[in-house]
Coordinates of C-alpha atoms in Angstrom, one line a residue:
M1 CA 110.8 73.6 95.1
P2 CA 111.5 76.6 92.7
F3 CA 108.7 79.0 92.0
I4 CA 108.6 81.4 89.0
S5 CA 105.9 84.0 88.7
E6 CA 103.6 84.0 85.7
D7 CA 105.4 87.0 84.0
G8 CA 108.8 85.4 84.7
T9 CA 110.1 88.4 86.7
Q10 CA 109.9 86.9 90.2
R11 CA 111.6 83.8 91.6
A12 CA 111.7 82.0 94.9
V13 CA 112.9 78.6 96.3
F14 CA 111.0 76.7 99.0
D15 CA 113.0 74.1 100.9
F16 CA 110.8 71.4 102.4
D17 CA 113.8 69.7 104.1
L18 CA 113.7 72.5 106.6
L19 CA 110.2 71.5 107.9
P20 CA 110.4 69.9 111.4
C21 CA 107.6 67.3 110.9
D22 CA 108.0 63.6 109.8
V23 CA 109.6 63.1 106.3
R24 CA 106.4 61.4 105.0
V25 CA 104.3 64.3 106.0
R26 CA 106.8 66.7 104.4
K27 CA 106.4 64.9 101.1
E28 CA 102.6 65.1 101.3
L29 CA 102.8 68.8 102.1
A30 CA 105.2 69.3 99.2
T31 CA 102.7 67.5 96.9
C32 CA 99.8 69.8 98.1
F33 CA 102.0 72.9 97.8
T34 CA 103.1 72.0 94.2
A35 CA 99.5 71.4 93.2
V36 CA 98.6 75.0 94.2
N37 CA 101.8 76.8 93.4
G38 CA 103.3 74.8 90.6
P39 CA 103.0 75.4 86.8
L40 CA 99.4 74.1 86.8
G41 CA 98.4 75.9 90.0
T42 CA 96.6 79.1 90.7
S43 CA 99.4 81.2 92.3
R44 CA 100.8 83.7 89.9
R45 CA 103.0 85.9 92.1
V46 CA 105.8 85.2 94.6
K47 CA 103.9 86.8 97.4
T48 CA 101.0 84.4 97.0
A49 CA 103.3 81.4 97.1
Q50 CA 105.1 82.9 100.1
S51 CA 101.8 83.2 101.9
Y52 CA 101.0 79.5 101.3
W53 CA 104.6 78.7 102.4
G54 CA 104.0 80.5 105.7
T55 CA 100.9 78.3 106.3
V56 CA 102.8 75.1 105.5
R57 CA 105.6 76.0 107.9
F58 CA 103.1 76.8 110.7
V59 CA 101.2 73.6 110.2
S60 CA 104.4 71.6 110.0
K61 CA 105.6 73.1 113.3
W62 CA 102.2 72.5 115.0
L63 CA 102.2 68.8 113.9
A64 CA 105.8 68.3 115.1
E65 CA 105.0 69.8 118.5
T66 CA 101.4 68.5 119.0
R67 CA 101.2 65.3 116.9
P68 CA 104.8 64.1 116.7
G69 CA 103.6 60.6 116.0
L70 CA 101.7 61.6 112.9
R71 CA 103.0 59.7 109.8
S72 CA 100.5 60.9 107.2
L73 CA 98.0 63.8 106.7
S74 CA 95.3 61.1 106.2
E75 CA 95.5 60.4 109.9
L76 CA 94.2 63.9 110.8
T77 CA 91.0 63.9 112.8
A78 CA 88.2 66.5 112.8
A79 CA 89.5 67.6 116.2
D80 CA 93.0 68.1 114.8
I81 CA 91.6 70.3 112.0
E82 CA 89.7 72.4 114.5
M83 CA 92.8 72.9 116.7
I84 CA 95.0 73.7 113.7
C85 CA 92.5 76.3 112.5
M86 CA 92.2 77.9 115.9
A87 CA 96.0 78.2 116.0
L88 CA 96.1 79.6 112.5
R89 CA 93.6 82.3 113.2
L90 CA 94.8 85.9 112.7
P91 CA 93.3 89.1 114.0
S92 CA 92.3 90.0 110.4
G93 CA 90.5 86.7 109.8
D94 CA 90.9 83.0 108.8
K95 CA 93.1 83.5 105.7
R96 CA 95.6 80.8 106.8
S97 CA 92.8 78.3 107.6
Y98 CA 91.4 78.9 104.1
E99 CA 94.9 78.3 102.6
F100 CA 95.3 75.1 104.5
R101 CA 92.0 73.8 103.2
V102 CA 93.0 74.7 99.6
L103 CA 96.2 72.8 100.1
L104 CA 94.5 69.7 101.4
R105 CA 91.9 69.7 98.6
A106 CA 94.5 70.2 95.9
G107 CA 96.7 67.3 97.1
T108 CA 96.2 63.5 96.7
V109 CA 95.8 62.8 100.4
Q110 CA 92.7 60.8 101.2
L111 CA 91.2 62.4 104.4
R112 CA 88.8 60.9 106.8
P113 CA 85.1 61.5 106.2
G114 CA 83.9 64.8 107.7
V115 CA 87.4 66.2 108.2
I116 CA 87.1 68.9 105.4
D117 CA 83.7 69.9 106.7
R118 CA 85.2 71.1 110.0
F119 CA 86.7 74.1 108.0
A120 CA 83.3 75.5 107.5
Q121 CA 83.1 77.2 110.9
F122 CA 86.4 79.0 110.2
D123 CA 85.3 80.6 106.8
R124 CA 84.0 83.7 108.4
K125 CA 86.3 86.8 108.5
V126 CA 87.1 88.5 111.7
R127 CA 87.5 92.1 110.6
S128 CA 86.1 95.5 111.1
D129 CA 84.0 97.5 108.8
P130 CA 85.5 98.1 105.3
A131 CA 88.0 100.9 105.1
Q132 CA 86.6 104.1 103.7
P133 CA 88.1 106.6 101.2
Y134 CA 89.9 109.6 102.5
S135 CA 87.9 112.9 102.7
D136 CA 89.0 115.8 100.5
V137 CA 90.8 117.4 103.5
E138 CA 92.5 114.2 104.5
F139 CA 93.5 113.5 100.8
Q140 CA 94.9 117.0 100.4
R141 CA 96.9 116.7 103.6
I142 CA 98.3 113.3 102.7
T143 CA 99.3 114.2 99.1
T144 CA 100.8 117.5 100.3
V145 CA 103.2 115.5 102.6
L146 CA 103.9 112.9 99.9
R147 CA 104.8 115.7 97.4
A148 CA 107.1 117.3 100.0
M149 CA 108.9 114.0 100.5
V150 CA 109.4 113.6 96.7
R151 CA 110.6 117.2 96.2
N152 CA 113.1 116.8 99.0
A153 CA 114.4 113.7 97.3
K154 CA 114.6 115.5 94.0
N155 CA 116.6 118.4 95.4
R156 CA 119.0 116.2 97.3
L157 CA 119.7 113.8 94.4
R158 CA 120.1 116.5 91.7
E159 CA 122.4 118.5 93.9
H160 CA 124.8 115.7 94.5
R161 CA 124.5 114.4 90.9
Q162 CA 125.5 117.8 89.7
L163 CA 128.5 117.5 92.0
I164 CA 129.5 114.3 90.2
T165 CA 128.9 115.9 86.8
D166 CA 131.3 118.8 87.8
Y167 CA 133.9 116.3 89.0
R168 CA 133.8 114.3 85.8
A169 CA 134.0 117.5 83.7
G170 CA 137.3 118.4 85.4
R171 CA 136.0 121.4 87.2
F172 CA 137.7 120.3 90.4
D173 CA 141.1 119.6 88.8
D174 CA 142.6 122.8 90.2
L175 CA 141.5 122.0 93.7
D176 CA 143.5 120.1 96.3
R177 CA 142.7 116.4 96.4
N178 CA 141.7 116.6 100.1
E179 CA 139.2 119.4 99.5
P180 CA 135.9 118.2 101.0
R181 CA 134.0 118.7 97.7
V182 CA 136.6 116.7 95.8
I183 CA 136.5 113.8 98.3
L184 CA 132.7 113.6 98.3
A185 CA 132.5 113.9 94.5
E186 CA 135.2 111.2 94.0
V187 CA 133.5 108.7 96.3
L188 CA 129.9 109.4 95.0
D189 CA 131.2 108.9 91.4
H190 CA 132.5 105.5 92.4
C191 CA 129.1 104.7 94.1
I192 CA 127.0 105.8 91.2
R193 CA 129.0 103.7 88.7
T194 CA 129.4 100.5 90.8
G195 CA 126.7 100.6 93.3
S196 CA 129.2 100.1 96.2
L197 CA 131.6 102.1 98.3
P198 CA 135.4 102.1 97.7
L199 CA 136.9 99.3 99.7
T200 CA 140.3 98.3 100.9
G201 CA 141.6 94.8 101.8
I202 CA 141.2 91.4 100.1
R203 CA 140.2 88.9 102.7
T204 CA 138.1 91.3 104.8
P205 CA 137.2 94.3 102.6
K206 CA 136.6 97.4 104.6
R207 CA 135.4 100.9 103.7
S208 CA 138.3 103.0 102.5
A209 CA 139.6 106.1 104.3
R210 CA 138.2 108.3 101.5
A211 CA 134.8 106.7 101.9
W212 CA 134.9 107.4 105.7
Q213 CA 135.9 111.0 104.9
A214 CA 133.0 111.4 102.4
Y215 CA 130.6 109.9 104.9
L216 CA 131.5 112.6 107.4
I217 CA 131.4 115.3 104.7
G218 CA 128.0 114.1 103.5
G219 CA 126.4 114.6 106.9
S220 CA 127.0 111.2 108.5
R221 CA 124.3 109.6 106.4
P222 CA 124.6 106.6 104.1
L223 CA 126.3 107.9 101.0
H224 CA 124.0 106.0 98.6
T225 CA 121.1 108.1 99.9
L226 CA 122.8 111.2 98.4
I227 CA 122.4 109.8 94.9
H228 CA 119.5 107.2 95.2
L229 CA 116.0 107.2 96.7
T230 CA 115.5 105.9 100.2
A231 CA 112.8 103.3 100.9
A232 CA 110.5 106.0 102.3
E233 CA 110.9 108.1 99.1
A234 CA 110.2 105.2 96.9
W235 CA 107.0 104.5 99.0
A236 CA 106.0 108.2 98.6
F237 CA 106.3 107.9 94.8
A238 CA 104.2 104.8 94.8
M239 CA 101.5 106.4 97.0
L240 CA 101.3 109.4 94.7
L241 CA 101.0 107.1 91.7
A242 CA 98.2 105.2 93.5
A243 CA 96.5 108.6 94.2
N244 CA 96.6 109.6 90.5
T245 CA 95.9 106.2 88.9
G246 CA 93.9 104.1 91.5
H247 CA 96.0 101.0 90.9
N248 CA 96.8 98.4 93.6
R249 CA 100.2 98.2 95.2
S250 CA 101.0 94.9 93.4
V251 CA 100.5 96.6 90.0
I252 CA 102.5 99.7 90.9
E253 CA 105.3 97.6 92.4
T254 CA 106.0 96.0 89.1
L255 CA 105.7 99.2 87.1
P256 CA 108.2 99.1 84.2
A257 CA 110.4 102.0 83.2
R258 CA 109.8 101.2 79.5
H259 CA 107.0 103.5 78.1
H260 CA 105.8 105.1 74.9
L261 CA 105.1 108.8 74.5
A262 CA 101.8 109.1 72.6
T263 CA 101.7 112.9 72.1
A264 CA 103.7 115.6 70.4
A265 CA 106.1 117.8 72.3
D266 CA 103.7 120.8 72.3
E267 CA 100.7 118.8 73.6
P268 CA 99.7 117.6 77.1
Q269 CA 101.9 114.6 77.6
I270 CA 100.6 111.0 77.8
A271 CA 102.9 108.0 78.6
L272 CA 101.6 104.6 77.7
V273 CA 102.9 102.0 80.1
E274 CA 102.3 98.2 80.1
M275 CA 101.1 97.0 83.5
N276 CA 100.3 93.5 84.7
K277 CA 97.6 92.3 87.1
P278 CA 97.7 88.5 87.2
R279 CA 94.4 88.1 89.0
R280 CA 92.6 89.4 85.9
G281 CA 93.5 86.2 84.1
P282 CA 93.5 86.6 80.3
R283 CA 93.2 90.3 80.8
A284 CA 96.2 90.5 83.1
R285 CA 98.3 92.6 80.7
M286 CA 97.0 96.1 80.1
T287 CA 98.3 99.4 78.5
V288 CA 97.6 102.2 80.9
P289 CA 97.8 105.9 79.9
L290 CA 99.6 108.1 82.5
T291 CA 98.4 111.6 81.7
D292 CA 99.7 115.1 82.1
L293 CA 97.9 118.1 83.7
P294 CA 94.9 119.4 81.8
P295 CA 95.6 122.5 79.6
E296 CA 94.0 125.0 82.1
L297 CA 96.5 124.0 84.8
R298 CA 99.7 124.1 82.6
S299 CA 102.3 126.7 83.2
P300 CA 102.0 130.1 81.3
T301 CA 103.7 130.3 78.0
A302 CA 106.3 132.7 79.5
D303 CA 107.7 129.9 81.7
P304 CA 111.4 129.6 80.7
R305 CA 111.6 125.9 81.6
P306 CA 111.5 123.2 78.9
P307 CA 107.9 122.1 78.0
R308 CA 108.6 118.5 79.2
I309 CA 109.3 119.9 82.7
A310 CA 107.1 122.9 82.8
E311 CA 104.0 121.0 81.8
S312 CA 104.4 118.1 84.2
S313 CA 103.5 118.3 87.9
L314 CA 103.5 116.0 90.9
T315 CA 99.7 116.4 90.9
S316 CA 99.5 114.3 87.6
A317 CA 100.4 110.7 87.0
Y318 CA 102.7 111.6 84.1
G319 CA 104.6 114.1 86.3
V320 CA 105.2 111.7 89.1
F321 CA 106.2 108.9 86.7
T322 CA 108.7 110.9 84.7
L323 CA 110.4 112.3 87.8
L324 CA 110.6 108.8 89.2
L325 CA 112.3 107.6 86.1
D326 CA 114.7 110.5 86.1
L327 CA 115.8 109.9 89.8
T328 CA 116.1 106.1 89.5
E329 CA 118.0 105.9 86.1
P330 CA 121.5 105.4 87.7
G331 CA 120.2 102.7 90.0
R332 CA 118.6 100.9 87.0
T333 CA 121.9 100.9 85.2
V334 CA 123.7 99.3 88.2
L335 CA 121.1 96.6 88.7
N336 CA 120.4 96.1 85.0
T337 CA 116.7 96.2 85.6
Q338 CA 113.7 97.6 83.8
S339 CA 111.8 98.3 87.0
A340 CA 110.7 101.9 87.5
F341 CA 111.4 101.7 91.2
V342 CA 115.0 101.5 92.5
Y343 CA 115.9 102.5 96.1
Y344 CA 118.7 102.2 98.6
N345 CA 118.4 99.0 100.7
P346 CA 120.8 98.9 103.6
T347 CA 120.1 95.2 104.2
P348 CA 120.6 93.4 100.8
P349 CA 119.4 89.8 100.4
T350 CA 123.0 88.4 100.3
R351 CA 126.1 89.5 102.0
G352 CA 128.3 91.7 99.8
A353 CA 125.5 92.4 97.3
V354 CA 124.9 95.9 95.9
V355 CA 122.9 97.9 98.4
L356 CA 120.1 98.7 95.9
S357 CA 116.8 97.0 95.3
D358 CA 114.2 97.3 92.7
G359 CA 110.4 97.2 93.2
L360 CA 108.9 98.6 96.4
P361 CA 110.1 98.2 100.0
A362 CA 108.0 96.1 102.3
D363 CA 105.3 98.3 103.7
G364 CA 105.6 96.6 107.0
D365 CA 103.9 97.4 110.3
H366 CA 102.7 101.1 110.3
R367 CA 103.9 101.5 113.8
R368 CA 107.4 100.4 112.8
C369 CA 108.0 102.0 109.3
H370 CA 105.7 105.0 109.0
P371 CA 106.8 106.8 112.2
R372 CA 110.4 106.7 110.9
W373 CA 109.5 107.7 107.3
L374 CA 107.1 110.5 108.3
R375 CA 108.9 111.8 111.4
P376 CA 109.6 115.3 109.9
W377 CA 105.9 115.8 109.2
L378 CA 104.5 114.6 112.5
T379 CA 103.2 117.6 114.5
G380 CA 102.1 116.1 117.8
N381 CA 98.5 116.6 116.9
E382 CA 96.9 113.2 117.6
Q383 CA 94.4 113.2 114.8
D384 CA 96.7 114.5 112.2
D385 CA 99.5 112.1 113.1
A386 CA 97.2 109.2 113.1
L387 CA 96.1 110.1 109.6
L388 CA 99.7 110.2 108.3
L389 CA 100.8 107.0 110.1
G390 CA 97.8 105.1 108.7
I391 CA 98.4 106.0 105.0
G392 CA 97.7 102.9 102.9
F393 CA 97.2 101.7 99.4
N394 CA 93.7 100.3 100.1
R395 CA 92.2 103.6 101.2
M396 CA 94.1 105.5 98.5
R397 CA 92.7 103.3 95.8
K398 CA 89.1 103.6 97.2
T399 CA 89.5 107.4 97.3
Y400 CA 90.4 107.4 93.6
L401 CA 87.4 105.1 92.7
E402 CA 85.1 107.2 94.8
R403 CA 86.2 110.3 93.0
T404 CA 86.2 109.0 89.4
R405 CA 83.5 106.4 89.5
T406 CA 85.2 104.6 86.6
P407 CA 86.5 101.0 86.6
T408 CA 90.3 100.8 87.1
A409 CA 91.8 97.4 86.1
H410 CA 88.5 95.7 87.0
T411 CA 85.0 95.2 85.6
P412 CA 82.0 97.5 86.1
A413 CA 80.5 94.9 88.4
T414 CA 83.6 95.0 90.7
L415 CA 83.5 98.7 90.8
A416 CA 79.8 98.6 91.8
G417 CA 80.8 96.3 94.6
Y418 CA 83.5 98.7 95.8
L419 CA 81.1 101.7 95.7
S420 CA 78.4 99.8 97.5
R421 CA 80.7 99.5 100.5
I422 CA 81.6 103.2 100.5
D423 CA 79.5 105.1 103.0
T424 CA 79.5 108.4 101.1
V425 CA 78.1 106.6 98.0
R426 CA 75.5 104.7 99.9
L427 CA 74.2 107.8 101.7
E428 CA 73.7 109.8 98.5
G429 CA 70.1 110.9 98.0
F430 CA 68.1 114.0 97.5
Q431 CA 66.9 114.3 101.1
I432 CA 70.3 113.7 102.6
V433 CA 71.9 116.1 100.3
H434 CA 69.3 118.7 100.9
E435 CA 69.7 118.5 104.7
A436 CA 73.5 118.5 104.4
L437 CA 73.5 121.5 102.2
A438 CA 71.3 123.5 104.5
E439 CA 73.4 122.5 107.5
Q440 CA 76.7 123.3 105.9
V441 CA 75.5 126.7 104.6
E442 CA 74.1 127.7 108.0
S443 CA 77.2 126.5 109.8
A444 CA 79.6 128.2 107.3
L445 CA 77.8 131.6 107.5
A446 CA 77.8 131.4 111.3
R447 CA 81.5 130.8 111.6
R448 CA 82.7 133.3 108.9
E449 CA 85.2 135.7 110.5
M450 CA 86.7 137.4 107.4
T451 CA 85.5 141.0 107.4
L452 CA 85.0 143.4 104.5
E453 CA 87.1 146.6 104.7
Q454 CA 86.8 149.6 102.4
N455 CA 90.1 151.0 103.7
A456 CA 92.8 150.0 101.1
M457 CA 95.6 150.8 103.6
V458 CA 95.1 147.7 105.8
A459 CA 98.5 146.4 106.8
G460 CA 99.3 142.7 106.2
D461 CA 100.2 140.1 103.7
D462 CA 98.0 139.4 100.6
T463 CA 96.5 135.9 100.4
A464 CA 94.2 134.5 97.6
L465 CA 91.0 135.9 99.1
G466 CA 92.1 138.9 101.2
V467 CA 94.8 140.3 103.6
C468 CA 96.2 138.4 106.6
T469 CA 97.0 140.9 109.4
D470 CA 99.0 138.4 111.5
F471 CA 100.3 135.3 109.7
T472 CA 102.5 134.1 112.6
H473 CA 99.6 134.0 115.2
S474 CA 96.7 132.1 113.6
P475 CA 93.6 131.7 115.7
L476 CA 92.9 128.5 113.8
D477 CA 96.2 127.0 114.8
G478 CA 96.2 127.9 118.5
G479 CA 98.2 131.1 118.1
R480 CA 101.0 129.3 116.0
T481 CA 102.1 130.1 112.5
C482 CA 99.3 129.5 110.0
S483 CA 99.2 126.1 108.3
Q484 CA 95.6 126.3 107.0
N485 CA 94.2 125.9 103.5
F486 CA 93.6 129.2 101.7
L487 CA 89.8 128.7 102.1
S488 CA 90.2 128.7 105.8
C489 CA 90.9 132.5 105.6
L490 CA 87.1 132.8 105.5
D491 CA 86.9 131.5 109.1
C492 CA 89.8 133.5 110.4
S493 CA 89.5 136.7 112.4
N494 CA 92.9 137.9 111.1
A495 CA 91.6 138.0 107.5
R496 CA 90.4 141.2 105.8
A497 CA 88.8 141.4 102.4
L498 CA 89.4 144.6 100.3
P499 CA 87.7 145.7 97.1
R500 CA 90.9 144.9 95.1
H501 CA 90.4 141.2 96.0
L502 CA 87.0 141.0 94.4
P503 CA 88.2 139.6 91.0
M504 CA 90.1 136.8 92.7
Q505 CA 87.2 136.0 95.0
L506 CA 84.9 135.7 91.9
A507 CA 87.5 133.4 90.2
V508 CA 87.5 131.1 93.2
L509 CA 83.7 131.2 93.4
D510 CA 83.4 130.2 89.8
A511 CA 85.9 127.4 90.3
L512 CA 84.0 126.1 93.3
R513 CA 80.7 126.2 91.4
D514 CA 82.3 124.2 88.5
L515 CA 83.3 121.5 91.0
R516 CA 79.6 120.8 91.5
A517 CA 79.3 119.1 88.1
A518 CA 82.4 117.0 88.7
L519 CA 81.6 115.8 92.3
T520 CA 78.8 113.9 93.8
A521 CA 76.1 116.1 95.2
H522 CA 76.7 114.7 98.7
R523 CA 80.4 115.4 98.7
W524 CA 80.0 118.9 97.2
A525 CA 77.5 119.8 99.8
L526 CA 79.8 118.7 102.7
E527 CA 83.0 120.1 101.4
Y528 CA 82.3 123.2 99.3
A529 CA 78.7 124.4 99.6
G530 CA 79.6 126.3 102.8
R531 CA 82.5 128.0 101.2
V532 CA 80.4 129.1 98.3
A533 CA 77.8 130.5 100.7
Q534 CA 80.5 132.4 102.6
I535 CA 81.9 134.0 99.5
E536 CA 78.4 134.9 98.2
D537 CA 77.6 136.5 101.6
M538 CA 80.7 138.7 101.3
L539 CA 79.8 139.6 97.7
S540 CA 76.3 140.7 98.7
A541 CA 77.9 143.8 100.4
Y542 CA 78.9 145.1 96.9
E543 CA 76.6 146.8 94.4
P544 CA 75.7 144.6 91.3
A545 CA 77.6 147.1 89.1
Q546 CA 80.8 146.6 91.2
V547 CA 80.5 142.8 90.9
R548 CA 80.0 143.0 87.1
E549 CA 83.0 145.3 86.7
A550 CA 85.2 143.1 88.9
R551 CA 84.2 140.0 86.9
E552 CA 85.3 141.7 83.7
K553 CA 88.7 142.2 85.2
I554 CA 89.4 138.5 86.0
S555 CA 92.5 137.4 84.1
D556 CA 93.4 134.0 82.8
D557 CA 96.2 133.8 85.3
E558 CA 93.8 134.3 88.2
R559 CA 91.5 131.6 86.9
R560 CA 94.5 129.2 86.6
L561 CA 95.6 130.2 90.1
A562 CA 92.2 129.5 91.5
L563 CA 92.2 126.0 90.0
R564 CA 95.7 125.3 91.3
L565 CA 94.8 126.5 94.8
L566 CA 91.8 124.2 94.9
D567 CA 94.1 121.3 93.8
G568 CA 96.3 121.9 96.9
V569 CA 99.5 122.7 94.9
F570 CA 100.5 125.5 97.3
D571 CA 99.5 123.9 100.6
T572 CA 102.0 123.8 103.4
P573 CA 102.9 120.2 104.5

């Protein structure tokens, strides 16, 4: 049976002749499957149809092994249904049992009385409490690592594409043909044009000698990864888009490259992109704006870079989207696809096919994929590594919803349902916030270690809030090199505050206070109230006239820097 998704972009074929059960049962299963996944069925995407196909295959195998004499689904007994549902049960719940019941009800098979009723006891879900959004600290750590992955990809791809550009422009014509740069550029030029390596032989094509030489010159890594994204990098781009837009994986996976710029060149950029979410029914297609950074975070006017580059950032949806399109353009040309995501796939679906795929790689088991993808950023800290290895679209989407409190590709009622299951939202209230505020302020003041020095000759390196006297031996990192957020200087005994830092401290204090209007009272009390109290405690050592004079000296660059620091732009992954 062929299956075509509602938007016509996804196709699959399901062969019922491969099922091990009786041929008459196969036909009945095919009838049920067609009713659910056919043109008049409810399935709109290939993944949904594949999920039902997995249930059909499991049931078919169970019947062949346990009830080999069964000639029709109408012969199923209530005991059979109970045993099948128990065998179908997954750790996450009874999804397969639900799918089997949907298939039986959609078909034309006349079941015995009471058989369908036996599904009732398997409708409950066996799952833990709903996943919660990431905290600000967790979100900042995750997005810092994701941005680092994307920047590494950008640097690698642009470096080797520049090599190809130089080769095509004839800048290597005077060099020996066996020069390493010439060999690598020649082979990469072939790869970027055709999507495959130079081969020799007709009956059994093999990688050419030049390709092997280029492989060794390129660092013994797949040559396609020098000019195309890897699966891990495509996933990192998708997670950043989820963090900045709040959309599901299924929506981001089908993100098209085609877009419309809705603003002039000298304005904050907005890209209008058509997205598709079939579960919304008639409202499936939607035009989504991917926005640039707000004006206060844009680069200074003296920045020599073109406005399109200087005014975009990996902390904005527009910046992530435009960089993604730039890095995947050659792959789209090879595959002749309009998908925004193209990445290197070492295991193509058919033998001899181009080793590129569009869409997103299978997220897979976290224990299998994420350790390999995130290996450079795993520190050995159990809690930090568990956070990175557990990165998922579900929690990222909930984080966005909890931060913005606005519907994203769903109705206000659906948003209310999401928020009602988020602990931080449910716990909001005056008394809770008041107690949390008092506790955070008291705790922050007790642990403040940054001292105020009047001696302007203190040796060390300037940070945002003061001077660090020993960056390579941080007390907060067990004596290792400091990897903390800049606000952690307030808790560090290596930090010293000098009078010249007063304007920047006031700029950070103002930025923290402005956050109060944008965040929930509960979150602001937990995350930032203590920091505000610590800075205010330091400022109390100055005379009011000194504070007024310092406030008048605050520059626009310092205010922009304070906003970017709070956004985590300069954090170390």
